[in-house]
Short mmCIF file of N, CA and C in Angstrom, two decimals:
data_model
loop_
_atom_site.label_atom_id
_atom_site.label_comp_id
_atom_site.label_asym_id
_atom_site.label_seq_id
_atom_site.Cartn_x
_atom_site.Cartn_y
_atom_site.Cartn_z
N MET J 1 -5.68 -4.21 -2.87
CA MET J 1 -6.40 -3.56 -2.25
C MET J 1 -6.80 -2.18 -2.40
N LYS J 2 -8.36 -2.65 -2.81
CA LYS J 2 -9.11 -0.97 -2.84
C LYS J 2 -10.24 -0.41 -2.23
N TRP J 3 -10.37 0.55 -1.69
CA TRP J 3 -11.26 1.06 -0.92
C TRP J 3 -11.71 2.36 -1.56
N ASP J 4 -12.76 3.17 -1.21
CA ASP J 4 -13.53 4.21 -1.61
C ASP J 4 -13.31 5.90 -1.34
N GLU J 5 -11.85 6.37 -2.05
CA GLU J 5 -11.08 7.17 -1.51
C GLU J 5 -12.32 8.62 -1.67
N LYS J 6 -12.92 8.56 -2.44
CA LYS J 6 -13.86 9.65 -2.59
C LYS J 6 -14.39 9.53 -1.23
N ALA J 7 -15.32 8.70 -0.43
CA ALA J 7 -16.16 8.76 0.97
C ALA J 7 -14.98 8.73 1.76
N TRP J 8 -13.92 7.62 1.97
CA TRP J 8 -12.87 8.14 3.19
C TRP J 8 -11.71 9.46 2.51
N ASN J 9 -11.87 10.12 1.61
CA ASN J 9 -10.80 11.12 1.77
C ASN J 9 -9.23 10.96 1.62
N PHE J 10 -9.43 9.96 1.31
CA PHE J 10 -7.94 9.24 1.79
C PHE J 10 -7.71 8.19 0.64
N THR J 11 -6.38 8.63 -0.40
CA THR J 11 -6.25 8.19 -1.77
C THR J 11 -4.98 6.91 -0.75
N VAL J 12 -5.21 6.16 -2.43
CA VAL J 12 -3.80 5.09 -2.07
C VAL J 12 -2.94 5.72 -2.38
N ALA J 13 -2.58 6.91 -2.88
CA ALA J 13 -1.27 7.60 -2.91
C ALA J 13 -0.95 8.48 -1.09
N ASP J 14 -2.08 8.73 -0.43
CA ASP J 14 -2.15 8.94 0.72
C ASP J 14 -0.75 8.00 1.36
N CYS J 15 -1.88 6.64 1.75
CA CYS J 15 -1.87 4.89 1.97
C CYS J 15 -0.09 5.07 1.64
N ASP J 16 -0.24 4.98 0.63
CA ASP J 16 1.69 4.90 0.15
C ASP J 16 2.42 5.65 0.89
N ARG J 17 2.10 6.86 1.09
CA ARG J 17 2.70 7.38 1.28
C ARG J 17 3.29 7.56 2.98
N GLN J 18 2.25 7.15 4.16
CA GLN J 18 2.29 7.01 5.54
C GLN J 18 3.44 5.37 5.18
N LEU J 19 2.92 4.68 4.74
CA LEU J 19 3.46 3.32 4.31
C LEU J 19 5.08 3.69 4.82
N ARG J 20 5.35 4.61 3.37
CA ARG J 20 6.88 4.91 3.27
C ARG J 20 7.42 5.63 4.37
N GLU J 21 6.63 6.52 4.94
CA GLU J 21 6.98 7.42 6.07
C GLU J 21 7.09 7.07 7.28
N GLY J 22 6.57 6.08 7.67
CA GLY J 22 6.52 5.30 8.67
C GLY J 22 8.30 4.32 9.15
N GLU J 23 7.70 3.67 10.09
CA GLU J 23 8.80 3.05 10.69
C GLU J 23 8.83 1.71 10.93
N PRO J 24 8.94 0.25 10.58
CA PRO J 24 9.98 0.76 9.66
C PRO J 24 9.29 1.43 7.61
N ARG J 25 10.40 1.42 7.09
CA ARG J 25 9.90 2.14 5.49
C ARG J 25 9.06 0.75 5.33
N ILE J 26 8.04 0.45 4.56
CA ILE J 26 7.53 -0.44 3.89
C ILE J 26 7.04 0.23 2.27
N GLU J 27 7.45 -0.72 1.06
CA GLU J 27 7.44 -0.10 0.52
C GLU J 27 5.91 -1.11 -0.31
N VAL J 28 5.33 -0.50 -1.00
CA VAL J 28 3.90 -1.19 -1.70
C VAL J 28 4.07 -0.59 -3.16
N LEU J 29 3.25 -1.72 -4.17
CA LEU J 29 2.96 -1.22 -5.30
C LEU J 29 1.81 -0.51 -5.94
N THR J 30 1.77 0.59 -6.15
CA THR J 30 1.11 1.32 -6.86
C THR J 30 1.05 2.30 -7.98
N ALA J 31 0.20 2.72 -8.54
CA ALA J 31 0.39 3.00 -10.25
C ALA J 31 1.37 4.55 -9.81
N SER J 32 1.18 5.32 -8.70
CA SER J 32 2.45 6.43 -8.67
C SER J 32 3.87 5.72 -7.94
N ASN J 33 3.77 4.27 -7.87
CA ASN J 33 5.33 4.11 -7.24
C ASN J 33 4.82 2.90 -8.19
N PRO J 34 5.70 2.31 -9.27
CA PRO J 34 5.64 1.31 -9.81
C PRO J 34 6.97 0.55 -9.39
N SER J 35 6.77 -0.63 -9.09
CA SER J 35 7.93 -2.09 -9.35
C SER J 35 8.81 -1.33 -9.87
N LEU J 36 10.33 -1.67 -9.66
CA LEU J 36 11.40 -2.11 -10.85
C LEU J 36 12.05 -3.08 -10.67
N VAL J 37 10.69 -4.27 -10.24
CA VAL J 37 11.46 -5.80 -10.00
C VAL J 37 10.78 -6.26 -11.23
N ARG J 38 12.25 -6.62 -11.84
CA ARG J 38 12.31 -7.01 -13.36
C ARG J 38 10.37 -8.10 -13.92
N ALA J 39 10.60 -8.95 -12.63
CA ALA J 39 9.65 -9.77 -13.26
C ALA J 39 8.48 -8.91 -12.99
N LEU J 40 8.44 -8.30 -12.65
CA LEU J 40 7.02 -7.79 -12.32
C LEU J 40 6.57 -7.15 -13.55
N ILE J 41 7.90 -6.21 -14.09
CA ILE J 41 7.86 -5.30 -15.51
C ILE J 41 7.48 -6.43 -16.27
N GLU J 42 8.52 -7.53 -16.75
CA GLU J 42 8.11 -7.98 -18.04
C GLU J 42 6.95 -8.90 -18.10
N GLY J 43 6.44 -9.17 -17.31
CA GLY J 43 4.82 -9.90 -17.36
C GLY J 43 3.97 -8.73 -17.36
N ASP J 44 3.99 -7.88 -16.40
CA ASP J 44 3.19 -6.81 -17.00
C ASP J 44 1.80 -7.03 -16.42
N ASN J 45 1.62 -8.06 -16.46
CA ASN J 45 0.15 -8.74 -15.79
C ASN J 45 0.23 -8.15 -14.42
N LYS J 46 1.15 -7.60 -13.81
CA LYS J 46 0.48 -6.92 -12.72
C LYS J 46 0.73 -5.52 -12.11
N THR J 47 1.13 -4.94 -13.21
CA THR J 47 1.27 -3.47 -12.98
C THR J 47 0.25 -3.03 -12.33
N PRO J 48 0.09 -2.06 -11.40
CA PRO J 48 -1.05 -1.87 -10.79
C PRO J 48 -1.66 -0.46 -11.37
N GLN J 49 -2.56 -0.65 -11.36
CA GLN J 49 -4.02 0.55 -12.03
C GLN J 49 -3.91 1.51 -10.66
N ASN J 50 -5.17 2.29 -11.22
CA ASN J 50 -5.40 3.46 -10.36
C ASN J 50 -5.76 3.51 -9.44
N ASN J 51 -6.14 3.67 -8.18
CA ASN J 51 -6.59 3.28 -6.62
C ASN J 51 -6.51 2.17 -6.76
N GLN J 52 -5.33 1.53 -6.53
CA GLN J 52 -4.74 0.10 -6.37
C GLN J 52 -3.73 -0.07 -6.09
N LEU J 53 -3.27 -0.63 -4.83
CA LEU J 53 -2.06 -0.80 -4.18
C LEU J 53 -1.88 -2.41 -3.99
N GLN J 54 -0.78 -2.77 -4.40
CA GLN J 54 -0.18 -4.16 -3.92
C GLN J 54 0.88 -4.23 -3.09
N ILE J 55 0.84 -5.61 -2.44
CA ILE J 55 1.99 -5.58 -1.60
C ILE J 55 2.67 -7.18 -2.05
N ILE J 56 3.96 -6.84 -2.54
CA ILE J 56 4.88 -7.62 -3.21
C ILE J 56 5.45 -8.35 -1.80
N SER J 57 5.55 -10.03 -1.58
CA SER J 57 6.00 -10.48 -0.76
C SER J 57 7.23 -11.32 -1.27
N LEU J 58 7.67 -10.81 -2.32
CA LEU J 58 9.02 -11.67 -2.88
C LEU J 58 10.20 -11.64 -2.00
N THR J 59 10.16 -10.39 -1.09
CA THR J 59 11.99 -9.62 -0.47
C THR J 59 11.57 -10.06 1.03
N MET J 60 10.34 -10.53 1.74
CA MET J 60 9.89 -10.72 3.02
C MET J 60 10.07 -12.01 3.58
N GLN J 61 11.26 -11.44 5.11
CA GLN J 61 11.25 -12.57 5.81
C GLN J 61 10.02 -12.87 6.84
N THR J 62 10.28 -14.12 7.65
CA THR J 62 8.98 -14.47 8.06
C THR J 62 9.24 -13.40 9.30
N GLY J 63 7.64 -13.25 9.32
CA GLY J 63 7.07 -12.59 10.54
C GLY J 63 6.79 -11.02 10.19
N GLU J 64 7.87 -10.22 8.81
CA GLU J 64 7.52 -9.18 8.48
C GLU J 64 6.11 -9.24 7.90
N GLU J 65 5.27 -9.90 7.61
CA GLU J 65 4.14 -9.74 7.17
C GLU J 65 2.66 -9.31 8.26
N LEU J 66 3.49 -9.34 9.25
CA LEU J 66 2.62 -9.20 10.48
C LEU J 66 2.61 -7.57 10.86
N ILE J 67 4.35 -7.16 10.45
CA ILE J 67 4.22 -5.99 10.88
C ILE J 67 3.57 -5.22 9.30
N VAL J 68 3.49 -5.37 8.33
CA VAL J 68 2.79 -5.14 7.24
C VAL J 68 1.28 -5.06 7.22
N GLY J 69 0.46 -6.19 8.10
CA GLY J 69 -0.89 -5.77 8.61
C GLY J 69 -0.89 -5.12 9.42
N LYS J 70 0.02 -4.83 10.10
CA LYS J 70 -0.23 -3.97 11.58
C LYS J 70 -0.28 -3.00 11.15
N ARG J 71 0.62 -1.77 10.60
CA ARG J 71 0.45 -0.94 9.85
C ARG J 71 -0.73 -0.94 8.73
N LEU J 72 -1.20 -1.74 7.92
CA LEU J 72 -1.75 -1.20 6.92
C LEU J 72 -3.39 -1.19 7.90
N ARG J 73 -3.54 -1.96 8.88
CA ARG J 73 -4.74 -1.89 9.67
C ARG J 73 -4.90 -0.47 10.38
N ASP J 74 -3.71 -0.22 11.26
CA ASP J 74 -4.20 1.13 11.72
C ASP J 74 -4.30 2.55 10.90
N ILE J 75 -3.81 2.88 9.46
CA ILE J 75 -3.76 3.45 8.75
C ILE J 75 -4.61 3.41 8.16
N LEU J 76 -5.35 2.22 7.50
CA LEU J 76 -6.83 2.68 7.32
C LEU J 76 -7.88 2.76 8.35
N SER J 77 -7.54 1.93 9.21
CA SER J 77 -8.66 2.42 10.69
C SER J 77 -8.70 4.37 10.83
N ALA J 78 -7.35 5.02 11.11
CA ALA J 78 -7.21 5.75 11.17
C ALA J 78 -7.72 6.59 9.86
N ALA J 79 -7.67 6.17 9.01
CA ALA J 79 -8.57 7.22 7.60
C ALA J 79 -10.25 6.54 7.91
N ARG J 80 -10.52 5.43 8.16
CA ARG J 80 -12.04 5.37 7.92
C ARG J 80 -12.94 6.25 8.85
N LYS J 81 -12.24 6.05 10.18
CA LYS J 81 -12.58 7.37 11.54
C LYS J 81 -12.92 8.25 11.31
N SER J 82 -11.40 9.12 10.16
CA SER J 82 -11.80 10.24 10.11
C SER J 82 -12.60 10.99 8.93
N ALA J 83 -13.11 9.65 8.34
CA ALA J 83 -14.13 9.84 7.19
C ALA J 83 -15.30 9.82 7.87
N LYS J 84 -15.58 8.95 8.93
CA LYS J 84 -17.00 9.50 9.99
C LYS J 84 -16.94 10.36 10.46
N ALA J 85 -15.80 11.29 10.78
CA ALA J 85 -16.33 12.14 11.23
C ALA J 85 -16.75 13.52 11.27
#
């Protein structure tokens, strides 16, 4: 997932922080928060680049994708609205 950080004045790190600080805590893969999942490290083709957020669904239970999607929508909608203000 990518967006124009300068236009929104909202970085991938900001989004990562809000996801981790929320309830429930949601961990995502970013350049500043790399995965410790061995399969990702060994393959290295999934190592995130700057300005990129990745969701790894490896350990998600059924229905948790809806929670993650709603939180992302809420966070990004708020960032977009703030950028327009």
